[in-house]
CSV table of C-alpha atoms in Angstrom, one decimal:
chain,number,residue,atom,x,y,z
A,163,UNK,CA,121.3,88.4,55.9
A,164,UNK,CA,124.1,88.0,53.2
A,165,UNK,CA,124.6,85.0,51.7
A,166,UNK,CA,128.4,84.5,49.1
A,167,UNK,CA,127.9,82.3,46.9
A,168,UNK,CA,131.0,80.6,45.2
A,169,UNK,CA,131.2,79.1,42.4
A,170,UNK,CA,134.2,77.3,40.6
A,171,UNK,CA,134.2,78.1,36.9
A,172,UNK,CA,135.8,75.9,33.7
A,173,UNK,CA,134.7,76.4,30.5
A,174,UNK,CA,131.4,77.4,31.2
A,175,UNK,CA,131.4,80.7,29.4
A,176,UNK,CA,128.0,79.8,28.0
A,177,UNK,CA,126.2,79.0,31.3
A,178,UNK,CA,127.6,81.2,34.0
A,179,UNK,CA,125.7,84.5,33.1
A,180,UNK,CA,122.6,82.2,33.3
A,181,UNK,CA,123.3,81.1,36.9
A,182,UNK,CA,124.1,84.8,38.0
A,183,UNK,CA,121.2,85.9,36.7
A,184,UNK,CA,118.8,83.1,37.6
A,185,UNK,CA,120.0,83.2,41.4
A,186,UNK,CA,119.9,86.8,41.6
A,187,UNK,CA,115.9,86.5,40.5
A,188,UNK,CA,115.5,83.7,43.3
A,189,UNK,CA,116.7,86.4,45.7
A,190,UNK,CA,114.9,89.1,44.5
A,191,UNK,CA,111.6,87.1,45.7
A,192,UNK,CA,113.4,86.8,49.2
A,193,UNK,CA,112.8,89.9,51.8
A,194,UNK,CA,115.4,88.9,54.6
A,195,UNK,CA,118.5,87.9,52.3
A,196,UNK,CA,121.0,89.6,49.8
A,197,UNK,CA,123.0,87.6,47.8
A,198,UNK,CA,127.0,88.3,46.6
A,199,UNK,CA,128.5,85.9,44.1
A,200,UNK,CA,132.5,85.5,44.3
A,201,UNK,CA,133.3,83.8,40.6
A,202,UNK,CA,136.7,81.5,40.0
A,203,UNK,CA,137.9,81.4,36.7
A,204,UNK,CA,140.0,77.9,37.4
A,205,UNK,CA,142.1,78.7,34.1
A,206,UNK,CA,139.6,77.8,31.3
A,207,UNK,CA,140.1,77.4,28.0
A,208,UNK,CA,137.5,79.2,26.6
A,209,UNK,CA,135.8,82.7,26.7
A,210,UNK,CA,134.8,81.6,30.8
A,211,UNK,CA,137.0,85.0,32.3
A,212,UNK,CA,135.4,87.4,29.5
A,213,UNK,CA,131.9,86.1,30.7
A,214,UNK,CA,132.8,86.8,34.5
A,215,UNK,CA,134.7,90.3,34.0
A,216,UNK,CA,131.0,91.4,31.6
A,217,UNK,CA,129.2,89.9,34.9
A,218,UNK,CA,131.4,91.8,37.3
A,219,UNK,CA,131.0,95.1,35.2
A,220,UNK,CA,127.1,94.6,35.0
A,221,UNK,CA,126.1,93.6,39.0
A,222,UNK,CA,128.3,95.2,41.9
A,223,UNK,CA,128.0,92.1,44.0
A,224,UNK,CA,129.7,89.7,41.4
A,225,UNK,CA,133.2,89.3,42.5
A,226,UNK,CA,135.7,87.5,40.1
A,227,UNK,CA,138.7,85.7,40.4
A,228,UNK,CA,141.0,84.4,37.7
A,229,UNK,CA,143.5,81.8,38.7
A,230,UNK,CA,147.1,82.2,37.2
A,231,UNK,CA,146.4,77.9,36.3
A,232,UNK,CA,144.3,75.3,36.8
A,233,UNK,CA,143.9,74.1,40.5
A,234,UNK,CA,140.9,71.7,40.4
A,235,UNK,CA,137.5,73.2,41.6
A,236,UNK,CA,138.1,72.8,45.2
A,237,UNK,CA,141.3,74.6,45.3
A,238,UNK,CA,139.2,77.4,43.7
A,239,UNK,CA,136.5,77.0,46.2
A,240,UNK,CA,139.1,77.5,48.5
A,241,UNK,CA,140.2,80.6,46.7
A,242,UNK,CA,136.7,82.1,46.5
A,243,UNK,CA,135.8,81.1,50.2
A,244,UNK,CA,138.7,83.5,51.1
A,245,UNK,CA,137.0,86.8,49.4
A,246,UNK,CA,133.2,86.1,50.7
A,247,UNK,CA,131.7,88.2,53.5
A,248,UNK,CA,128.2,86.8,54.0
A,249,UNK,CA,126.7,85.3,57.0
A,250,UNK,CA,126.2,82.1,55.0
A,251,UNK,CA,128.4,81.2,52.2
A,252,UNK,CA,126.6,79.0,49.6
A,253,UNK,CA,128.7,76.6,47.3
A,254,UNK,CA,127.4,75.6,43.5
A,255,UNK,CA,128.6,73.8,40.2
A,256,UNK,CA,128.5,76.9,37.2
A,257,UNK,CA,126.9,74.4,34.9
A,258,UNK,CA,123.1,74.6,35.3
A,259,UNK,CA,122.6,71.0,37.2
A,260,UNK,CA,123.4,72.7,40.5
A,261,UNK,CA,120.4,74.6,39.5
A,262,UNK,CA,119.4,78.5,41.2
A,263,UNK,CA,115.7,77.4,41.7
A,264,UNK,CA,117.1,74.9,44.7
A,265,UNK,CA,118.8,77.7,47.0
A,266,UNK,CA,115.4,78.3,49.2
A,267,UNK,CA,115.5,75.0,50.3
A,268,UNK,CA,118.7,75.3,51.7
A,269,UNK,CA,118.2,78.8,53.5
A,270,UNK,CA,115.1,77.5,54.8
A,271,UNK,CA,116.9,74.6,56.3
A,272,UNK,CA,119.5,76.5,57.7
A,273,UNK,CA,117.0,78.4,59.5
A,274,UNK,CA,116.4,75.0,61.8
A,275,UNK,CA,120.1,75.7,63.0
A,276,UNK,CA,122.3,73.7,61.0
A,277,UNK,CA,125.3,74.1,60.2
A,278,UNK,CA,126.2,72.4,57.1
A,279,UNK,CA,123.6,71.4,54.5
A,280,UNK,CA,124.0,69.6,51.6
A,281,UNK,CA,121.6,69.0,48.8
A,282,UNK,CA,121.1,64.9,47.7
A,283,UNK,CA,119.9,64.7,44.1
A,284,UNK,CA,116.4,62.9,43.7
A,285,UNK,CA,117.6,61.3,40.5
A,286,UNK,CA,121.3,61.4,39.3
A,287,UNK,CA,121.5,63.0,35.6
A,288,UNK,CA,125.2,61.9,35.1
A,289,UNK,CA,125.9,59.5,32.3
A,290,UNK,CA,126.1,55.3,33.5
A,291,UNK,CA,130.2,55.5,33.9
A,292,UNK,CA,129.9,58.7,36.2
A,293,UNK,CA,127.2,57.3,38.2
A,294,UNK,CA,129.0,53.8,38.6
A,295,UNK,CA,132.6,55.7,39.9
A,296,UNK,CA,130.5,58.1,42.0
A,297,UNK,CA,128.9,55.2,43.7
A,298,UNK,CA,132.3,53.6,44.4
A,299,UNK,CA,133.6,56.7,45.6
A,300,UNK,CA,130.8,57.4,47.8
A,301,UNK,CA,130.7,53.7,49.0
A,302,UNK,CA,134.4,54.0,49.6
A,303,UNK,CA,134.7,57.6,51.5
A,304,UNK,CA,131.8,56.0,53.6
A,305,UNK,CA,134.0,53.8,55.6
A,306,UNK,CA,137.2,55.9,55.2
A,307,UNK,CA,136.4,59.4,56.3
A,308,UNK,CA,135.0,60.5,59.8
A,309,UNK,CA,131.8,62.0,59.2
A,310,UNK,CA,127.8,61.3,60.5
A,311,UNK,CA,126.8,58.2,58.8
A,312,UNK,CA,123.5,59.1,57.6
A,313,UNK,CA,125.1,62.3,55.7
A,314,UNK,CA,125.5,62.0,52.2
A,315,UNK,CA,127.9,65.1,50.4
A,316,UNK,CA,127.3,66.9,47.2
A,317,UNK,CA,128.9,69.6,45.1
A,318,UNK,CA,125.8,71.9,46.2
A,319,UNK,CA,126.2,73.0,50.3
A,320,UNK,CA,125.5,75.8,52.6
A,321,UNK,CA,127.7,76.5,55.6
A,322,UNK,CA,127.7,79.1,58.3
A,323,UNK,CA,130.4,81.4,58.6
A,324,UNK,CA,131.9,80.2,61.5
A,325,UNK,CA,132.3,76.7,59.2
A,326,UNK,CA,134.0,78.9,56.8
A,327,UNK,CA,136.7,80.8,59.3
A,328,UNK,CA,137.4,77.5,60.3
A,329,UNK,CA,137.8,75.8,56.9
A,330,UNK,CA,139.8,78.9,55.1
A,331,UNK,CA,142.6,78.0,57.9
A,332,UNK,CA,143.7,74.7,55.9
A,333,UNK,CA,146.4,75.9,52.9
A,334,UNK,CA,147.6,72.3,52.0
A,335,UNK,CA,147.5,71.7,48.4
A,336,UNK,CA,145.3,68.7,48.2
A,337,UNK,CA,141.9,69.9,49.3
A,338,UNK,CA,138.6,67.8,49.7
A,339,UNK,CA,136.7,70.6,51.1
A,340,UNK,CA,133.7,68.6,52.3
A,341,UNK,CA,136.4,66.6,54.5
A,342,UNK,CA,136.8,69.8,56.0
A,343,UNK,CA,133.6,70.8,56.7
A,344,UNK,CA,132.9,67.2,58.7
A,345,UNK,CA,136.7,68.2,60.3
A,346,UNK,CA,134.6,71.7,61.9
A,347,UNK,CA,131.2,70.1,62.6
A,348,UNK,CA,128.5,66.9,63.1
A,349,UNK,CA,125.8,69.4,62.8
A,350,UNK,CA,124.5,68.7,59.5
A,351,UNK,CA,121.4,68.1,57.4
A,352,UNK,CA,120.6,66.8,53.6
A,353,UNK,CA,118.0,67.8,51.5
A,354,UNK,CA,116.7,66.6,48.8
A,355,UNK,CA,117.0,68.9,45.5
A,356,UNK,CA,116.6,68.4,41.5
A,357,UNK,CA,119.2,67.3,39.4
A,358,UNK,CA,118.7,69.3,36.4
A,359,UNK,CA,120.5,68.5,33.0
A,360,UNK,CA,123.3,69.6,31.5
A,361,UNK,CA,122.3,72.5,29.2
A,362,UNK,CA,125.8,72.8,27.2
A,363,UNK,CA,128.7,71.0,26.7
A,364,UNK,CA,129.9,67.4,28.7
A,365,UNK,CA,131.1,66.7,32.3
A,366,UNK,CA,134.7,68.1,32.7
A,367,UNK,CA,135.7,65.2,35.2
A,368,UNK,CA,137.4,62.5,33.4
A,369,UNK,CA,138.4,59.4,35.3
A,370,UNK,CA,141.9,60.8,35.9
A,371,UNK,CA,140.4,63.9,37.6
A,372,UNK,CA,138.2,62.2,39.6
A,373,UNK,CA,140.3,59.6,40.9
A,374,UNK,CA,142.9,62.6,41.5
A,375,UNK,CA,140.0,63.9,43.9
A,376,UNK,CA,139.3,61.0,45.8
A,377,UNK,CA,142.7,60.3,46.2
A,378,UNK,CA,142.8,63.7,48.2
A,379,UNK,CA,141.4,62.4,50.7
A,380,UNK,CA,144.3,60.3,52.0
A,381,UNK,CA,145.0,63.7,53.4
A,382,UNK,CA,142.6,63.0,55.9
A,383,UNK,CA,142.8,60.1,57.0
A,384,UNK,CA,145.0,56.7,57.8
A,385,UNK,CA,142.8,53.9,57.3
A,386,UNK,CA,144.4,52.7,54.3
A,387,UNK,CA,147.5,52.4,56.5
A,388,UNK,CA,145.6,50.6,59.2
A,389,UNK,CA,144.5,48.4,56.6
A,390,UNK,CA,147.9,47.6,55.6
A,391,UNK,CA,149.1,46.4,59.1
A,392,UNK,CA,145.8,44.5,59.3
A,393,UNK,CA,146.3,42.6,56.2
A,394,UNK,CA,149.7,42.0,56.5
A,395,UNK,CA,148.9,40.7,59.9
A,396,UNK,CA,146.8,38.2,58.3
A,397,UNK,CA,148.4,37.3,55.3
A,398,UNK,CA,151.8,36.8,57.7
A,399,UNK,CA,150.1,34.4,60.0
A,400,UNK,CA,147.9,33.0,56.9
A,401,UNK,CA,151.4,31.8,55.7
A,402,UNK,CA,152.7,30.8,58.9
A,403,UNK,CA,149.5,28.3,59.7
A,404,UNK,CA,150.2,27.0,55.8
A,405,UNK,CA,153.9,26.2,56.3
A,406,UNK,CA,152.6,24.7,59.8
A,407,UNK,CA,150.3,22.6,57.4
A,408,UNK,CA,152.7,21.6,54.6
A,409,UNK,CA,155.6,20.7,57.0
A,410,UNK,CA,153.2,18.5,59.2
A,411,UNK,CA,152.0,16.7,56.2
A,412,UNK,CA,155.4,15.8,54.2
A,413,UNK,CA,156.8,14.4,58.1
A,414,UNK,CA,153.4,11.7,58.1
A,415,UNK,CA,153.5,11.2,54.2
A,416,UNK,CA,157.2,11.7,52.6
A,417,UNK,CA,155.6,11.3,48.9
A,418,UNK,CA,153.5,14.4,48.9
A,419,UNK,CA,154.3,16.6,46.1
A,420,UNK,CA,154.5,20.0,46.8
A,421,UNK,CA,152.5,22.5,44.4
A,422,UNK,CA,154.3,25.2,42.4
A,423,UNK,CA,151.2,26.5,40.9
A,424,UNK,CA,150.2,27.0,44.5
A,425,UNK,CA,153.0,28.6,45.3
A,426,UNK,CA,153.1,30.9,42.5
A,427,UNK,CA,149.6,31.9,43.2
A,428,UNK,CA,150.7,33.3,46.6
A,429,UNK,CA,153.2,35.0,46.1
A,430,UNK,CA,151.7,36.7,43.4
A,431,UNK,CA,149.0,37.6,45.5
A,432,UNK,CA,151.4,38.5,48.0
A,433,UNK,CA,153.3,40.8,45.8
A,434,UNK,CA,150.6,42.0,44.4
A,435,UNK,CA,149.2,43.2,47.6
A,436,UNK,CA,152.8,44.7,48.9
A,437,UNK,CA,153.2,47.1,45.6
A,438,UNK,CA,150.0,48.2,46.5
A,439,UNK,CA,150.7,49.2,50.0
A,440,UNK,CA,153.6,50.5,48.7
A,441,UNK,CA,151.5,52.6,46.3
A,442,UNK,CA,149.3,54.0,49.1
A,443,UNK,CA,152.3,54.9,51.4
A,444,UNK,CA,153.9,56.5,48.7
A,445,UNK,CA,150.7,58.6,47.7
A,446,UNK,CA,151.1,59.7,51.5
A,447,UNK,CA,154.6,60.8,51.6
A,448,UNK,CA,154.2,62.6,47.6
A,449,UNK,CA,151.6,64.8,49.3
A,450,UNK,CA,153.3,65.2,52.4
A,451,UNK,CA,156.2,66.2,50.6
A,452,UNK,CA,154.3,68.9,48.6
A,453,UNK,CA,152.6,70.1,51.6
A,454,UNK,CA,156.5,70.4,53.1
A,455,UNK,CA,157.3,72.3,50.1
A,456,UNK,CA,154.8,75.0,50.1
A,457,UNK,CA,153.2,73.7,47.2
A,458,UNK,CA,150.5,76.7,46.6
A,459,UNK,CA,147.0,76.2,47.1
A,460,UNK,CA,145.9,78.3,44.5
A,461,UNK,CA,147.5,81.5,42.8
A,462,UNK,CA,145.2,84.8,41.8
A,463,UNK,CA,146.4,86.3,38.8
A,464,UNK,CA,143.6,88.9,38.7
A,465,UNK,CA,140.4,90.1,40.5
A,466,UNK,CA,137.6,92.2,39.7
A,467,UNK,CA,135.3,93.9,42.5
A,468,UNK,CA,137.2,93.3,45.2
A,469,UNK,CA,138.6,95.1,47.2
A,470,UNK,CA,142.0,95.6,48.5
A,471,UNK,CA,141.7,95.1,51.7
A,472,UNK,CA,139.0,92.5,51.9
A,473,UNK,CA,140.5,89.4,52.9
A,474,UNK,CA,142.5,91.6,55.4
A,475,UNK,CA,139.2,92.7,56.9
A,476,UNK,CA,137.9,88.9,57.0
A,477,UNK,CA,140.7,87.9,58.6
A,478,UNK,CA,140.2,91.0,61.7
A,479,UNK,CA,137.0,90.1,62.2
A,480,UNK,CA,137.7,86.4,62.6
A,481,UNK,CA,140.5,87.2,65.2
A,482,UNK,CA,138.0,89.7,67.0
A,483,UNK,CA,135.4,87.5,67.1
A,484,UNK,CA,137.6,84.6,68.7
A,485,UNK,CA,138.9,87.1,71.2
A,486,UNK,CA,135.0,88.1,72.2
C-alpha cells in the first residue's frame, strides 16, 4: 500500500531533510507499505526550495512543489494533495514536532477502517500564549463547526483516498482543510502521539496568522449569523421590556429621574455589539467576494519529480472510479 505524505514547507530548510529521511527509515521497517513524499515550498524566505530540489534529486519518491507566493499551509496542503497517488495520504508539519516515529500508529489505526485519523498530543510543547489561543480556538470551533463531538483535530492526520478525491474538489481560497475532511465523513478516530520539541528556529504562526486561519472557517458555517438574529432578538425585546419599565414608573412617580449614565451604557453596549455583527457579516461577504472573483487557491511556479500528466491521471481515475 502507498501512502503520500504532504507536507507544507516555510523556512524549514534546516529540518526538512531530517523528516525525509527519518520517515523514509520508519517505512523501511514496514513490509506492506511504501511511502511517497509530495514537498510545498509555501514561498520561504530561506534556503527551504534548495533543501527540497537536493531531496528530490537524491530519493525518486520526493515530489516538490514551489509556490509562486505564500498561500498559508493549508492552501499548500491543498496544492500537494492534488499531486499524491497513494492509497492513504498522510499530512505532517516539516518542523520535527509532527515527528516520523508517530506514523505507525496511525497506519495501524487505519487498518480498524477509519477514515480520518488524527493524532492528539499527550502534552502540548507550544509556548503559554500559543497554548492559551489554541485552546480558544479549539473551544470556539467546538460549538461552531459540524463535526463528531468527541474528535479533537491536529496538524498531523491520515485520510483515505476517497476523503482526498472528495476534499481536492473544494478550490475556494480560504481553506480549513480539516473542515473539509468532517464535510466528507463522521468516520473518524484520534490517537494519542508525542509532541516532540522544536529542534530549530520559533513557531511561524503569529497571532495575525492564526486568527487569519480561524477566521477561515466562517467559510463553513453560519452560526455567527444565527447568533446575530439571536442576540439582536434579545437585546430588541431586552429594550422593549425596559422602556415598558421606565414608562410605567415615571406615570406612578412623575419625580423619577431618568439615568443618562444608564443610557450611555446601553447604547454603547448596543453599538458595540452592531459594529461587531457588522464585522462578521462583512468578513462573509469579503470572502465571498474573493471566491466570486476567482481568487487562486494556490499558484505552482515550479515542480520537481512530477510528472506531466499526474494530476490528469488522478483526476481519470477518480471519474472511473465514480462511474464503477
Amino acid at each position: 500500500m502507498l501512502v503520500s505524505i504532504v507536507i507544507p514547507c516555510y523556512n524549514s530548510e534546516h529540518t526538512i531533510g531530517k523528516v525525509v529521511e527519518l520517515a523514509i527509515e520508519e517505512f523501511e521497517k514496514l513490509d506492506d507499505y511504501e511511502c511517497e513524499f509530495v514537498l510545498v515550498n509555501d514561498y520561504s524566505r530561506d534556503g527551504t526550495w534548495n533543501s527540497i530540489h537536493k531531496l528530490t534529486q537524491k530519493y525518486p519518491n520526493v515530489k516538490g512543489i514551489n509556490l509562486a507566493k505564500n498561500f498559508g499551509q493549508h492552501n499548500a496542503i491543498m496544492a500537494g494533495m492534488n499531486y499524491t497517488e497513494g492509497d492513504l495520504i498522510l499530512g505532517m508539519d516539516d518542523d520535527m514536532q509532527n515527528h516520523p516515529s508517530q506514523i505507525p500508529q496511525f497506519l495501524d489505526k487505519m487498518q480498524e477502517g477509519y477514515d480520518i485519523v488524527f493524532g492528539v498530543f499527550k502534552q502540548r510543547k507550544f509556548s503559554w500564549f500559543k497554548n492559551l489561543t489554541g485552546s480558544v480556538s479549539r473551544f470556539l470551533l467546538w460549538h461552531l463547526l459540524d463535526r463528531p463531538k468527541h474528535i479533537q483535530m491536529s496538524s498531523f492526520w491520515c485520510c483515505r483516498r476517497y476523503v482526498r478525491d472528495e476534499v481536492i474538489k473544494y478550490d475556494g481560497y480560504n481553506t480549513f482543510l480539516q473542515v473539509l475532511f468532517f464535510r466528507t465523513s463522521h468516520n473518524i478516530a484520534n490517537i494519542e502521539i508525542e509532541h516532540f520539541e522544536r529542534e530549530v528556529g520559533s513557531s511561524n504562526y503569529n497571532f495575525r496568522r492564526g486568527l487569519k486561519l480561524f477566521l477561515s472557517c466562517l467559510n463553513f458555517t453560519v452560526i455567527p449569523l444565527r447568533a446575530a438574529t439571536l442576540f439582536g432578538t434579545l437585546f430588541s425585546a431586552a429594550g422593549l421590556i425596559g422602556a415598558v419599565i421606565v414608562f410605567i414608573r415615571k406615570l406612578l412617580d412623575p419625580s423619577v429621574a431618568i439615568g443618562w449614565s444608564s443610557l450611555m451604557c446601553g447604547m454603547l453596549a448596543l453599538f458595540g455589539f452592531s459594529f461587531l455583527m457588522l464585522g462578521i457579516i462583512g468578513e462573509y461577504l469579503g470572502k465571498l467576494m474573493l471566491n466570486v472573483n476567482k481568487t487562486p487557491q494556490y499558484v505552482i511556479r515550479e515542480k520537481e519529480n512530477i510528472k506531466p500528466d499526474t494530476q490528469k491521471n488522478n483526476v481519470r481515475k477518480e471519474v472511473s472510479d465514480h462511474e464503477n
